[in-house]
Short mmCIF file of C-alpha atoms and ligand atoms in Angstrom, two decimals:
data_model
loop_
_atom_site.label_atom_id
_atom_site.label_comp_id
_atom_site.label_asym_id
_atom_site.label_seq_id
_atom_site.Cartn_x
_atom_site.Cartn_y
_atom_site.Cartn_z
CA UNK A 886 48.90 20.51 -5.37
CA UNK A 887 47.17 23.41 -4.17
CA UNK A 888 43.90 23.50 -3.97
CA UNK A 889 42.75 27.16 -5.16
CA UNK A 890 39.26 29.03 -5.29
CA UNK A 891 37.88 31.28 -6.74
CA UNK A 892 36.55 35.14 -6.30
CA UNK A 893 38.82 38.61 -4.84
CA UNK A 894 38.28 37.02 -1.17
CA UNK A 895 40.36 34.47 -1.62
CA UNK A 896 43.29 36.14 -4.19
CA UNK A 897 43.32 38.67 -0.54
CA UNK A 898 43.24 35.90 1.68
CA UNK A 899 46.34 34.41 0.09
CA UNK A 900 48.12 37.87 -0.03
CA UNK A 901 47.68 38.67 3.75
CA UNK A 902 49.01 34.76 4.68
CA UNK A 903 52.45 35.54 2.16
CA UNK A 904 55.58 35.72 4.28
CA UNK A 905 57.18 37.58 0.93
CA UNK A 906 54.53 39.93 0.53
CA UNK A 907 56.17 42.72 2.00
CA UNK A 908 58.77 42.76 -0.78
CA UNK A 909 56.54 43.90 -3.21
CA UNK A 910 57.11 47.73 -1.55
CA UNK A 911 60.63 47.31 -1.36
CA UNK A 912 60.70 48.09 -5.48
CA UNK A 913 59.22 50.84 -7.44
CA UNK A 914 55.67 49.47 -9.27
CA UNK A 915 55.14 51.88 -11.37
CA UNK A 916 52.25 53.58 -11.82
CA UNK A 917 48.92 55.36 -14.47
CA UNK A 918 48.36 58.60 -13.71
CA UNK A 919 45.81 58.51 -11.12
CA UNK A 920 48.29 56.98 -9.25
CA UNK A 921 47.22 53.25 -9.19
CA UNK A 922 49.64 50.28 -9.41
CA UNK A 923 50.19 49.06 -13.22
CA UNK A 924 49.32 45.18 -12.88
CA UNK A 925 53.13 44.14 -13.66
CA UNK A 926 54.10 40.92 -15.38
CA UNK A 927 57.04 41.75 -17.40
CA UNK A 928 59.49 40.51 -14.81
CA UNK A 929 60.74 38.05 -17.84
CA UNK A 930 61.83 40.77 -19.55
CA UNK A 931 62.54 43.86 -17.15
CA UNK A 932 62.48 43.01 -13.53
CA UNK A 933 61.10 45.76 -11.85
CA UNK A 934 63.48 48.62 -9.99
CA UNK A 935 64.34 47.57 -6.11
CA UNK A 936 63.83 51.10 -4.19
CA UNK A 937 67.49 50.09 -2.58
CA UNK A 938 69.17 50.06 -5.93
CA UNK A 939 69.17 54.01 -6.02
CA UNK A 940 71.11 53.77 -3.21
CA UNK A 941 74.00 51.49 -4.31
CA UNK A 942 74.63 53.58 -7.18
CA UNK A 943 75.52 57.21 -5.13
CA UNK A 944 77.61 55.14 -2.92
CA UNK A 945 80.30 54.25 -6.01
CA UNK A 946 78.82 58.11 -6.91
CA UNK A 947 79.94 59.56 -3.84
CA UNK A 948 82.50 57.60 -3.54
CA UNK A 949 84.21 58.34 -7.41
CA UNK A 950 83.29 61.81 -6.46
CA UNK A 951 85.25 61.69 -2.77
CA UNK A 952 88.64 59.41 -3.63
CA UNK A 953 88.72 59.28 -7.54
CA UNK A 954 91.24 56.22 -8.01
CA UNK A 955 92.20 56.36 -4.95
CA UNK A 956 88.42 54.46 -4.70
CA UNK A 957 90.27 51.27 -6.74
CA UNK A 958 91.10 50.48 -3.26
CA UNK A 959 89.93 53.12 -0.99
CA UNK A 960 86.36 53.04 -1.59
CA UNK A 961 83.78 51.34 0.49
CA UNK A 962 82.96 48.66 -1.72
CA UNK A 963 86.36 49.11 -3.73
CA UNK A 964 86.46 48.74 -6.83
CA UNK A 965 89.44 46.82 -7.47
CA UNK A 966 87.50 43.26 -5.71
CA UNK A 967 83.77 44.38 -6.70
CA UNK A 968 82.85 41.29 -8.67
CA UNK A 969 83.97 39.61 -6.31
CA UNK A 970 81.56 40.79 -3.55
CA UNK A 971 78.65 39.36 -6.03
CA UNK A 972 79.85 36.10 -6.67
CA UNK A 973 78.69 33.90 -3.91
CA UNK A 974 74.85 35.21 -3.96
CA UNK A 975 75.10 34.67 -7.48
CA UNK A 976 76.77 31.03 -6.90
CA UNK A 977 74.11 29.89 -4.47
CA UNK A 978 70.55 31.08 -6.65
CA UNK A 979 72.45 28.75 -9.43
CA UNK A 980 73.78 26.39 -7.19
CA UNK A 981 77.02 26.62 -8.60
CA UNK A 982 80.57 27.41 -6.00
CA UNK A 983 81.96 30.22 -6.06
CA UNK A 984 84.80 29.24 -8.18
CA UNK A 985 82.12 28.67 -11.39
CA UNK A 986 80.72 31.84 -11.37
CA UNK A 987 81.54 35.46 -12.07
CA UNK A 988 79.90 38.10 -12.95
CA UNK A 989 80.89 40.31 -16.52
CA UNK A 990 79.73 41.67 -19.58
CA UNK A 991 76.71 40.89 -21.68
CA UNK A 992 74.86 37.90 -22.08
CA UNK A 993 75.32 37.39 -25.84
CA UNK A 994 78.85 38.99 -25.30
CA UNK A 995 79.64 35.60 -22.98
CA UNK A 996 78.12 33.24 -25.01
CA UNK A 997 80.22 33.88 -27.74
CA UNK A 998 83.95 34.24 -25.43
CA UNK A 999 82.17 30.94 -23.88
CA UNK A 1000 82.15 28.96 -27.53
CA UNK A 1001 85.71 30.63 -27.63
CA UNK A 1002 86.25 27.93 -25.45
CA UNK A 1003 83.81 25.23 -25.84
CA UNK A 1004 83.76 24.89 -28.96
CA UNK A 1005 86.28 23.76 -31.05
CA UNK A 1006 85.11 22.00 -34.03
CA UNK A 1007 87.31 19.54 -36.00
CA UNK A 1008 86.29 18.62 -40.07
CA UNK A 1009 84.12 15.46 -39.05
CA UNK A 1010 82.61 17.29 -35.75
CA UNK A 1011 81.55 20.56 -35.96
CA UNK A 1012 77.72 20.60 -35.68
CA UNK A 1013 75.72 22.87 -33.10
CA UNK A 1014 72.20 21.40 -32.06
CA UNK A 1015 69.93 24.41 -30.57
CA UNK A 1016 65.52 24.49 -29.84
CA UNK A 1017 64.52 25.10 -32.65
CA UNK A 1018 62.35 28.24 -30.84
CA UNK A 1019 66.33 29.38 -29.60
CA UNK A 1020 66.40 33.07 -28.79
CA UNK A 1021 67.37 35.22 -32.09
CA UNK A 1022 70.77 36.24 -30.22
CA UNK A 1023 71.29 32.83 -28.98
CA UNK A 1024 70.78 31.57 -32.81
CA UNK A 1025 72.71 34.19 -34.44
CA UNK A 1026 75.81 33.43 -32.24
CA UNK A 1027 75.90 30.17 -32.90
CA UNK A 1028 75.15 30.99 -36.99
CA UNK A 1029 78.18 33.57 -36.81
CA UNK A 1030 80.76 30.99 -34.69
CA UNK A 1031 79.99 28.50 -37.43
CA UNK A 1032 80.80 31.05 -39.72
CA UNK A 1033 83.98 31.68 -38.66
CA UNK A 1034 84.77 28.55 -37.90
CA UNK A 1035 84.69 28.44 -42.11
CA UNK A 1036 81.34 26.63 -42.20
CA UNK A 1037 78.08 26.88 -43.40
CA UNK A 1038 75.52 27.82 -41.03
CA UNK A 1039 72.44 26.28 -42.27
CA UNK A 1040 74.28 23.09 -42.77
CA UNK A 1041 76.09 22.85 -39.63
CA UNK A 1042 73.22 24.10 -37.34
CA UNK A 1043 71.00 21.02 -35.73
CA UNK A 1044 67.27 22.51 -34.04
CA UNK A 1045 65.56 20.56 -31.99
CA UNK A 1046 62.53 20.67 -32.65
CA UNK A 1047 58.99 19.69 -31.16
CA UNK A 1048 57.01 16.98 -32.57
CA UNK A 1049 53.97 18.64 -35.37
CA UNK A 1050 51.01 19.58 -33.78
CA UNK A 1051 52.93 19.91 -30.25
CA UNK A 1052 54.79 23.43 -28.60
CA UNK A 1053 56.96 21.93 -26.43
CA UNK A 1054 60.57 19.84 -26.80
CA UNK A 1055 60.49 16.39 -26.08
CA UNK A 1056 63.60 14.68 -24.57
CA UNK A 1057 63.71 11.87 -26.70
CA UNK A 1058 63.58 14.16 -29.96
CA UNK A 1059 66.92 15.19 -28.48
CA UNK A 1060 68.23 11.77 -27.61
CA UNK A 1061 67.32 10.26 -31.35
CA UNK A 1062 69.21 13.34 -32.81
CA UNK A 1063 72.49 12.41 -30.45
CA UNK A 1064 72.28 8.54 -31.87
CA UNK A 1065 71.76 9.95 -35.02
CA UNK A 1066 73.71 12.46 -35.41
CA UNK A 1067 76.32 12.88 -31.85
CA UNK A 1068 79.26 12.20 -34.21
CA UNK A 1069 79.27 15.14 -36.40
CA UNK A 1070 78.15 17.40 -33.35
CA UNK A 1071 80.81 19.23 -31.64
CA UNK A 1072 77.58 21.68 -29.15
CA UNK A 1073 75.15 21.46 -27.76
CA UNK A 1074 73.54 25.28 -25.99
CA UNK A 1075 70.27 25.19 -25.65
CA UNK A 1076 68.21 27.23 -23.31
CA UNK A 1077 66.73 25.80 -20.19
CA UNK A 1078 63.84 27.79 -19.66
CA UNK A 1079 62.32 28.49 -22.73
CA UNK A 1080 61.69 32.78 -23.84
CA UNK A 1081 58.37 31.52 -25.51
CA UNK A 1082 57.25 29.10 -24.03
CA UNK A 1083 58.88 29.16 -20.48
CA UNK A 1084 59.60 24.95 -20.62
CA UNK A 1085 62.37 24.18 -18.54
CA UNK A 1086 63.68 21.67 -19.04
CA UNK A 1087 66.13 18.75 -17.49
CA UNK A 1088 69.70 20.11 -17.58
CA UNK A 1089 70.87 16.93 -16.01
CA UNK A 1090 69.30 15.07 -19.02
CA UNK A 1091 70.84 17.63 -21.32
CA UNK A 1092 74.12 16.89 -19.67
CA UNK A 1093 74.21 13.50 -19.65
CA UNK A 1094 73.00 12.92 -23.56
CA UNK A 1095 75.24 15.16 -24.65
CA UNK A 1096 78.60 14.14 -23.17
CA UNK A 1097 77.64 10.01 -24.25
CA UNK A 1098 78.37 11.66 -27.68
CA UNK A 1099 81.70 13.09 -26.25
CA UNK A 1100 79.95 17.04 -27.47
CA UNK A 1101 79.92 20.08 -25.14
CA UNK A 1102 77.11 20.94 -23.30
CA UNK A 1103 76.61 25.23 -22.61
CA UNK A 1104 72.60 26.21 -21.09
CA UNK A 1105 71.55 29.81 -21.94
CA UNK A 1106 69.68 30.64 -18.31
CA UNK A 1107 68.39 34.10 -19.34
CA UNK A 1108 65.13 33.13 -17.95
CA UNK A 1109 65.64 30.46 -15.52
CA UNK A 1110 68.14 32.63 -13.17
CA UNK A 1111 66.53 34.42 -10.06
CA UNK A 1112 63.51 32.16 -11.59
CA UNK A 1113 63.64 28.29 -10.63
CA UNK A 1114 65.73 26.31 -8.67
CA UNK A 1115 68.53 25.61 -10.29
CA UNK A 1116 71.36 22.79 -9.73
CA UNK A 1117 74.55 23.63 -12.19
CA UNK A 1118 76.82 22.18 -10.63
CA UNK A 1119 75.37 18.71 -10.33
CA UNK A 1120 73.32 18.98 -13.33
CA UNK A 1121 77.22 18.71 -14.86
CA UNK A 1122 77.01 20.79 -17.96
CA UNK A 1123 79.61 22.52 -19.16
CA UNK A 1124 78.98 26.62 -18.55
CA UNK A 1125 76.19 28.99 -18.97
CA UNK A 1126 75.34 32.45 -19.08
CA UNK A 1127 72.44 34.45 -18.54
CA UNK A 1128 71.53 38.33 -17.96
CA UNK A 1129 70.33 40.26 -14.44
CA UNK A 1130 67.91 42.42 -15.83
CA UNK A 1131 65.17 39.97 -15.88
CA UNK A 1132 64.04 38.15 -13.15
CA UNK A 1133 67.95 39.64 -10.98
CA UNK A 1134 65.76 43.28 -11.38
CA UNK A 1135 69.32 44.60 -12.38
CA UNK A 1136 68.47 47.40 -14.73
CA UNK A 1137 67.98 48.04 -18.34
CA UNK A 1138 71.54 46.40 -20.49
CA UNK A 1139 72.99 45.42 -17.03
CA UNK A 1140 75.01 42.73 -16.93
CA UNK A 1141 75.54 39.31 -17.33
CA UNK A 1142 76.29 36.38 -15.02
CA UNK A 1143 78.46 33.59 -16.41
CA UNK A 1144 79.50 29.50 -15.09
CA UNK A 1145 82.05 27.21 -15.79
CA UNK A 1146 82.37 24.10 -14.38
CA UNK A 1147 84.74 23.31 -11.72
CA UNK A 1148 85.48 20.53 -13.68
CA UNK A 1149 87.53 22.76 -16.30
CA UNK A 1150 88.27 25.49 -13.90
CA UNK A 1151 92.14 24.35 -13.96
CA UNK A 1152 92.19 23.17 -17.53
CA UNK A 1153 95.32 25.44 -19.13
CA UNK A 1154 94.86 24.34 -22.71
CA UNK A 1155 91.84 25.54 -22.36
CA UNK A 1156 92.08 27.78 -25.44
CA UNK A 1157 90.35 31.85 -24.42
CA UNK A 1158 91.14 35.51 -24.93
CA UNK A 1159 91.89 37.34 -22.29
CA UNK A 1160 92.55 40.54 -21.00
CA UNK A 1161 94.02 41.70 -17.53
CA UNK A 1162 91.76 40.81 -15.95
CA UNK A 1163 91.65 37.47 -17.28
CA UNK A 1164 95.46 37.69 -15.19
CA UNK A 1165 96.87 36.68 -11.83
CA UNK A 1166 95.52 39.19 -9.36
CA UNK A 1167 98.58 39.46 -7.25
CA UNK A 1168 100.72 40.52 -10.16
CA UNK A 1169 98.30 41.93 -12.22
CA UNK A 1170 99.38 45.56 -11.75
CA UNK A 1171 103.40 44.17 -12.25
CA UNK A 1172 102.48 45.41 -16.06
CA UNK A 1173 105.64 42.67 -17.09
CA UNK A 1174 104.51 39.44 -16.28
CA UNK A 1175 103.47 36.46 -18.68
CA UNK A 1176 100.06 36.13 -19.22
CA UNK A 1177 98.46 33.30 -15.95
CA UNK A 1178 95.72 32.83 -16.52
CA UNK A 1179 93.59 32.65 -13.15
CA UNK A 1180 91.80 29.30 -12.43
CA UNK A 1181 87.58 29.09 -12.57
CA UNK A 1182 84.92 31.23 -14.35
CA UNK A 1183 86.90 34.71 -13.29
CA UNK A 1184 89.51 33.50 -15.65
CA UNK A 1185 86.70 34.88 -18.29
CA UNK A 1186 86.64 38.37 -17.92
CA UNK A 1187 88.64 40.63 -19.63
CA UNK A 1188 88.58 43.96 -18.43
CA UNK A 1189 87.42 45.64 -15.26
CA UNK A 1190 84.33 46.45 -14.96
CA UNK A 1191 81.37 48.44 -15.25
CA UNK A 1192 81.43 49.57 -11.33
CA UNK A 1193 77.76 51.81 -11.17
CA UNK A 1194 76.12 48.47 -12.68
CA UNK A 1195 77.36 46.28 -10.74
CA UNK A 1196 76.28 48.10 -7.98
CA UNK A 1197 72.47 47.77 -9.52
CA UNK A 1198 73.27 43.83 -9.27
CA UNK A 1199 75.15 44.31 -5.42
CA UNK A 1200 70.97 45.22 -4.65
CA UNK A 1201 69.24 42.70 -5.95
CA UNK A 1202 71.32 39.94 -5.20
CA UNK A 1203 70.82 40.95 -0.97
CA UNK A 1204 67.77 41.33 -1.89
CA UNK A 1205 68.49 37.70 -2.69
CA UNK A 1206 70.32 37.05 -0.29
CA UNK A 1207 68.34 37.57 2.26
CA UNK A 1208 64.36 35.74 1.00
CA UNK A 1209 66.36 32.77 -0.79
CA UNK A 1210 66.22 30.84 -3.67
CA UNK A 1211 63.16 28.39 -1.75
CA UNK A 1212 60.95 31.20 -0.70
CA UNK A 1213 60.97 32.27 -3.77
CA UNK A 1214 60.42 29.15 -5.25
CA UNK A 1215 57.83 27.59 -2.89
CA UNK A 1216 55.35 30.90 -3.32
CA UNK A 1217 56.04 31.19 -7.40
CA UNK A 1218 54.72 27.60 -7.42
CA UNK A 1219 52.01 28.21 -5.53
CA UNK A 1220 51.37 32.41 -7.90
CA UNK A 1221 51.65 30.25 -11.48
CA UNK A 1222 49.71 27.86 -9.78
CA UNK A 1223 47.12 29.53 -9.18
CA UNK A 1224 47.27 31.85 -11.91
CA UNK A 1225 46.97 28.52 -13.98
CA UNK A 1226 44.14 27.27 -12.36
CA UNK A 1227 42.04 30.92 -12.99
CA UNK A 1228 43.00 30.87 -16.86
CA UNK A 1229 41.39 27.43 -16.77
CA UNK A 1230 38.36 28.27 -15.48
CA UNK A 1231 37.73 31.14 -18.33
CA UNK A 1232 37.36 28.02 -20.35
CA UNK A 1233 37.52 29.68 -23.75
CA UNK A 1234 38.98 28.62 -26.63
CA UNK A 1235 40.32 31.72 -27.96
CA UNK A 1236 43.68 30.94 -25.65
CA UNK A 1237 45.21 28.10 -24.72
CA UNK A 1238 47.97 27.47 -21.94
CA UNK A 1239 51.58 26.32 -23.93
CA UNK A 1240 53.58 26.22 -20.48
CA UNK A 1241 53.67 22.55 -19.29
CA UNK A 1242 51.06 22.71 -16.31
CA UNK A 1243 54.02 20.67 -14.92
CA UNK A 1244 55.03 22.77 -11.53
CA UNK A 1245 59.01 21.43 -11.77
CA UNK A 1246 58.68 21.79 -16.07
CA UNK A 1247 57.88 25.71 -15.65
CA UNK A 1248 59.35 28.97 -13.77
CA UNK A 1249 56.81 31.90 -12.93
CA UNK A 1250 56.30 32.14 -16.60
CA UNK A 1251 52.91 31.09 -18.35
CA UNK A 1252 52.75 31.43 -22.07
CA UNK A 1253 48.79 32.13 -23.64
CA UNK A 1254 48.70 30.91 -27.61
CA UNK A 1255 46.08 33.42 -29.14
CA UNK A 1256 43.64 32.18 -31.50
CA UNK A 1257 44.39 32.65 -34.84
CA UNK A 1258 47.22 35.77 -33.48
CA UNK A 1259 44.87 38.26 -32.25
CA UNK A 1260 46.78 40.87 -30.96
CA UNK A 1261 44.00 43.14 -29.87
CA UNK A 1262 43.62 41.01 -26.78
CA UNK A 1263 47.64 42.11 -25.78
CA UNK A 1264 46.46 46.03 -26.98
CA UNK A 1265 43.80 45.77 -24.83
CA UNK A 1266 45.42 44.34 -21.87
CA UNK A 1267 47.92 46.92 -22.15
CA UNK A 1268 45.79 49.76 -22.25
CA UNK A 1269 44.06 48.28 -19.36
CA UNK A 1270 47.82 49.14 -17.67
CA UNK A 1271 48.11 45.68 -17.33
CA UNK A 1272 51.76 44.67 -18.77
CA UNK A 1273 52.29 41.78 -20.49
CA UNK A 1274 53.94 41.25 -23.89
CA UNK A 1275 53.27 39.30 -27.21
CA UNK A 1276 55.74 37.43 -28.78
CA UNK A 1277 54.88 36.76 -32.95
CA UNK A 1278 53.81 34.91 -33.88
CA UNK A 1279 50.57 34.26 -31.51
CA UNK A 1280 52.19 34.41 -27.80
CA UNK A 1281 51.07 36.54 -24.64
CA UNK A 1282 53.64 36.08 -22.03
CA UNK A 1283 52.47 36.63 -18.78
CA UNK A 1284 55.35 35.97 -15.52
CA UNK A 1285 53.75 36.38 -12.25
CA UNK A 1286 57.06 36.90 -9.98
CA UNK A 1287 57.38 36.10 -6.73
CA UNK A 1288 59.28 38.56 -5.10
CA UNK A 1289 56.30 42.09 -6.20
CA UNK A 1290 53.68 40.52 -7.78
CA UNK A 1291 50.53 39.24 -5.48
CA UNK A 1292 47.57 36.91 -5.54
CA UNK A 1293 45.74 40.07 -6.31
CA UNK A 1294 47.59 40.75 -9.09
CA UNK A 1295 46.64 37.80 -10.78
CA UNK A 1296 42.87 37.86 -9.33
CA UNK A 1297 41.98 41.32 -11.08
CA UNK A 1298 44.51 40.85 -14.34
CA UNK A 1299 42.64 37.40 -15.18
CA UNK A 1300 39.18 39.25 -14.43
CA UNK A 1301 40.28 41.95 -17.37
CA UNK A 1302 41.23 39.39 -19.89
CA UNK A 1303 37.37 37.69 -18.68
CA UNK A 1304 36.08 40.98 -19.39
CA UNK A 1305 38.45 41.83 -23.10
CA UNK A 1306 36.91 37.95 -24.44
CA UNK A 1307 33.72 38.42 -23.67
C1 PLP B 1623 67.01 38.27 -22.93
C2 PLP B 1623 68.07 37.02 -23.98
C3 PLP B 1623 69.13 37.58 -24.66
C4 PLP B 1623 69.46 39.11 -24.30
O1 PLP B 1623 70.70 38.99 -24.36
P1 PLP B 1623 71.41 40.04 -24.28
O2 PLP B 1623 73.10 39.97 -25.51
O3 PLP B 1623 71.81 40.62 -22.76
O4 PLP B 1623 70.93 41.13 -25.69
C5 PLP B 1623 69.94 36.22 -25.16
N1 PLP B 1623 69.41 35.13 -25.70
C6 PLP B 1623 67.72 34.73 -24.67
C7 PLP B 1623 67.75 33.57 -24.39
C8 PLP B 1623 67.14 35.96 -24.30
O5 PLP B 1623 65.66 35.25 -23.36
#
C-alpha cells in the first residue's frame, strides 16, 4: 500500500515523478474564461478529446474528398477492413483474443443483438438477473427482451441487491439467487464495474456461478473498458459489450465494443440477426450468395460502419497501445488511492465514500455519498469548474483518469471540497 502525504508539494512531487504525466498534453483540457484548466473528473461519462483525433478524422475526410467510393480500397486506411485496424488493440484492453472482439454499433444496440443469440428462454428457464442498481438502459433492454419473448418483465427480472443498510453487492447473494432459482434463470447480465458505486465485480466468479446452473453470462463493461484490467477470455463469460466514449475517449455517441467468447465462435446453431457485414468477406460482393456468417465476433456485425467515428476510436486506441493498460492501472491505483486518502482526511460526516476501498474491487472512480442528498455541494463544485457528476439519489461520481488527470487536480479538488464543506 502506498503511503501518502498531505499538502500541495507532495502532489506536485508525484506529478513530477509520474512517467505518464506527458500524456495530459496530448488532450484538449477544457478551460474557464481566464484560461485556467477545468478540473475534469468525468472521464467516466465522456472522456476528453485527444489532440490527435482531429488528424485521424481529417485523414478520412481527405480520402473521401479525393477518392470518393474508391476510398473503400484506396484510402490510406482502407474503409472496407477499417474495423480490423481496431480489433487487436481493443482485444488487448479487455484481455481477449482478436476473434472474440469487434467494434460496432452502440452499447445498448449491441446488448440487444447479443441477447438475440444468448437469451434463448424456454417456458421454464427464462428469467434474467441484473444488479439492482443497473444502468437504466440495461434495465430497459432486458425488460423489453422479456416482453419480446412473451414474459412479464416484473416477474421475469431478478434483482441482485445490496444487503439492507449496505451499498455494495455481495457475491454470496448472487450465489444464493442461483441456488434458489437457477433452474428458472436463463441469463445473467451484470455491470462489471457498477456505474453508481464504482464497484468492480469478480467476473470469473460470476461466470462460474452462472454456468453452474446452465445460465448464459453477459457483462456490461461501459465503466470497465479502459479503466480496470480485464481478462475476458480467461474469465469464461459468454459475452460482453461496452462503449468507447467514456474511458476510451472516442467522442460523444461513438461506437461500442463487443466480446463473444471463443467457445461460441464457430457455433452455427446460435441464433443471430445478420446483415451483409456478417457475411464472409471473400464473397460479400458477389451479392447473390447464400448467407455465410463470419466466425467469431465479426459475425455479429450488420452494416458497413461509420468510418469517421472509427477514426476517432483509432486515435484513442493507438494511444492506449502505446501506454498499455498495465502502466495505466499502476498510476490509476495510486491516483485514486491518493484521492481516497485526502477525502478521508477531511473527516467530515457530510460525505461518505461508497466505492470499495480495496483497489482490486474498483477502477478510478470514487462515488461520494452526500448526506441528505444535498445537491448544493455538486453545484458549488461545478461553479468552481470542478466537473464531477451528480447521480440520483445522493452521489457525486468523481473519476481521476490516469491518462490526463494529475495529483495536483486531485489535491485542488479536495481543497475546494474542504472549503465548501466548512
Ligand atoms: C454509459 C452506459 C450506457 C449507455 O448506453 P448507450 O447505448 O451507449 O447510449 C449503457 N449502460 C451502461 C452500464 C452505461 O454505463
